[in-house]
Amino acid sequence: MQPQDMRRRSNRRGFTHRQQYGQRITHTRPEAGGNRNTERYALRAAQAYADPNDPAWAFGDQAGSHANLAIARVASGDLDAAAEALAPVLDLPADQRINGIIHSVRRVHQAITRAGHAGDARDLIDGIEHFTHTPANALPR
């Protein structure tokens, strides 16, 4: 699907520009290397969700955009930049670690291992595993 086709489809569905970037990322498959625009779209999506005071902001969408950016950076071999992109997500408190965010973070883990970078990204993998294994008793009641 070409970018102009995505824009037309997104605009018809009433997506915000943030969601349009997210849709572009979904269709370029950052974990498979996507295309040369993948990291650019992922960065724009992450930047678009940077303002928590914006009425359209959602912490889950922001976390997903950071995970997509991390995946795109893993695909390009830039593990330090991937860790930087995922850091705000890994810092989320336990009560914000909803299923969708955990799934997004697990996709980063999968991208690292599938790309053969597990040995070079041990700290990032450890952070991801800690994040996704938060015990239920750590969650507020």
Short mmCIF file of C-alpha atoms in Angstrom, two decimals:
data_model
loop_
_atom_site.label_atom_id
_atom_site.label_comp_id
_atom_site.label_asym_id
_atom_site.label_seq_id
_atom_site.Cartn_x
_atom_site.Cartn_y
_atom_site.Cartn_z
CA MET A 1 0.00 0.00 0.00
CA GLN A 2 1.39 3.39 -0.97
CA PRO A 3 1.54 6.29 1.56
CA GLN A 4 -1.02 8.32 -0.39
CA ASP A 5 -3.44 5.35 -0.27
CA MET A 6 -2.97 5.12 3.51
CA ARG A 7 -3.66 8.85 3.86
CA ARG A 8 -6.90 8.55 1.89
CA ARG A 9 -8.08 5.49 3.83
CA SER A 10 -7.08 7.01 7.16
CA ASN A 11 -8.80 10.31 6.46
CA ARG A 12 -12.02 8.55 5.45
CA ARG A 13 -12.02 6.60 8.70
CA GLY A 14 -11.52 9.74 10.76
CA PHE A 15 -8.07 8.81 12.07
CA THR A 16 -5.95 11.53 13.64
CA HIS A 17 -2.51 12.22 12.24
CA ARG A 18 -1.09 10.22 15.17
CA GLN A 19 -3.15 7.20 14.18
CA GLN A 20 -2.16 7.63 10.53
CA TYR A 21 1.51 7.25 11.46
CA GLY A 22 0.64 4.19 13.52
CA GLN A 23 -1.24 2.67 10.59
CA ARG A 24 1.74 3.29 8.31
CA ILE A 25 4.00 1.51 10.77
CA THR A 26 1.61 -1.43 11.01
CA HIS A 27 1.58 -1.82 7.24
CA THR A 28 5.35 -1.49 6.79
CA ARG A 29 6.08 -4.18 9.43
CA PRO A 30 9.03 -2.64 11.29
CA GLU A 31 10.12 -6.03 12.67
CA ALA A 32 10.75 -7.21 9.11
CA GLY A 33 12.85 -4.18 8.29
CA GLY A 34 9.90 -2.43 6.64
CA ASN A 35 11.21 0.15 4.23
CA ARG A 36 13.42 3.21 4.47
CA ASN A 37 10.52 5.28 5.80
CA THR A 38 9.64 2.95 8.67
CA GLU A 39 11.84 4.58 11.31
CA ARG A 40 10.79 8.05 10.13
CA TYR A 41 7.08 7.17 10.52
CA ALA A 42 7.73 5.57 13.90
CA LEU A 43 9.61 8.64 15.12
CA ARG A 44 6.82 10.94 13.94
CA ALA A 45 4.22 8.82 15.74
CA ALA A 46 6.25 8.88 18.96
CA GLN A 47 6.66 12.66 18.68
CA ALA A 48 2.95 13.11 17.96
CA TYR A 49 2.10 11.40 21.26
CA ALA A 50 4.64 13.40 23.28
CA ASP A 51 2.14 15.85 24.82
CA PRO A 52 0.05 14.19 27.56
CA ASN A 53 -2.03 17.38 27.82
CA ASP A 54 -3.37 16.93 24.29
CA PRO A 55 -7.01 15.74 24.46
CA ALA A 56 -6.29 13.00 21.91
CA TRP A 57 -3.31 11.65 23.89
CA ALA A 58 -3.43 8.12 25.27
CA PHE A 59 -0.65 6.45 27.26
CA GLY A 60 -1.26 3.14 25.47
CA ASP A 61 -0.88 4.70 22.04
CA GLN A 62 2.21 6.58 23.17
CA ALA A 63 3.75 3.36 24.48
CA GLY A 64 2.88 1.53 21.25
CA SER A 65 4.51 4.23 19.15
CA HIS A 66 7.70 3.99 21.24
CA ALA A 67 7.70 0.20 20.87
CA ASN A 68 7.33 0.54 17.09
CA LEU A 69 10.22 2.99 17.03
CA ALA A 70 12.33 0.56 19.05
CA ILE A 71 11.48 -2.26 16.62
CA ALA A 72 12.41 -0.12 13.63
CA ARG A 73 15.73 0.72 15.27
CA VAL A 74 16.40 -2.93 16.07
CA ALA A 75 15.78 -3.74 12.41
CA SER A 76 18.39 -1.16 11.43
CA GLY A 77 20.85 -2.57 13.99
CA ASP A 78 20.88 0.50 16.27
CA LEU A 79 20.36 -1.18 19.65
CA ASP A 80 21.29 1.85 21.76
CA ALA A 81 18.68 3.94 19.95
CA ALA A 82 16.15 1.10 20.38
CA ALA A 83 16.79 1.07 24.12
CA GLU A 84 16.39 4.85 24.22
CA ALA A 85 13.08 4.62 22.37
CA LEU A 86 11.71 1.96 24.72
CA ALA A 87 12.94 3.54 27.98
CA PRO A 88 9.78 5.64 28.61
CA VAL A 89 7.65 2.51 28.22
CA LEU A 90 9.78 0.44 30.58
CA ASP A 91 9.45 3.24 33.14
CA LEU A 92 5.63 2.99 33.23
CA PRO A 93 4.21 2.21 36.66
CA ALA A 94 2.73 -1.26 37.17
CA ASP A 95 -0.87 0.00 37.02
CA GLN A 96 -0.31 1.23 33.44
CA ARG A 97 1.14 -2.04 32.17
CA ILE A 98 -1.98 -3.04 30.32
CA ASN A 99 -2.17 -6.01 28.00
CA GLY A 100 -1.70 -3.99 24.79
CA ILE A 101 1.46 -2.36 26.11
CA ILE A 102 2.88 -5.65 27.34
CA HIS A 103 2.19 -7.14 23.90
CA SER A 104 3.99 -4.22 22.22
CA VAL A 105 7.00 -4.62 24.50
CA ARG A 106 7.11 -8.36 23.81
CA ARG A 107 7.23 -7.55 20.08
CA VAL A 108 10.44 -5.59 20.73
CA HIS A 109 11.90 -8.63 22.53
CA GLN A 110 10.95 -10.84 19.57
CA ALA A 111 12.50 -8.39 17.11
CA ILE A 112 15.77 -8.42 19.05
CA THR A 113 16.00 -12.20 19.24
CA ARG A 114 14.88 -12.78 15.63
CA ALA A 115 17.48 -10.30 14.40
CA GLY A 116 20.17 -12.20 16.30
CA HIS A 117 20.97 -9.33 18.66
CA ALA A 118 20.14 -11.06 21.96
CA GLY A 119 23.78 -11.19 23.05
CA ASP A 120 24.35 -7.51 22.27
CA ALA A 121 21.13 -6.29 23.89
CA ARG A 122 21.23 -8.20 27.18
CA ASP A 123 20.37 -5.16 29.34
CA LEU A 124 17.42 -4.25 27.13
CA ILE A 125 16.15 -7.83 27.11
CA ASP A 126 16.48 -7.98 30.91
CA GLY A 127 14.48 -4.74 31.19
CA ILE A 128 11.79 -6.08 28.88
CA GLU A 129 11.54 -9.37 30.78
CA HIS A 130 11.28 -7.55 34.10
CA PHE A 131 8.59 -5.24 32.68
CA THR A 132 6.48 -8.08 31.30
CA HIS A 133 6.75 -10.22 34.46
CA THR A 134 5.51 -7.72 37.03
CA PRO A 135 3.81 -9.83 39.73
CA ALA A 136 0.09 -9.25 40.24
CA ASN A 137 0.63 -8.30 43.89
CA ALA A 138 2.64 -5.26 42.71
CA LEU A 139 -0.48 -3.85 41.08
CA PRO A 140 -2.63 -1.46 43.11
CA ARG A 141 -5.89 -2.82 44.45
#
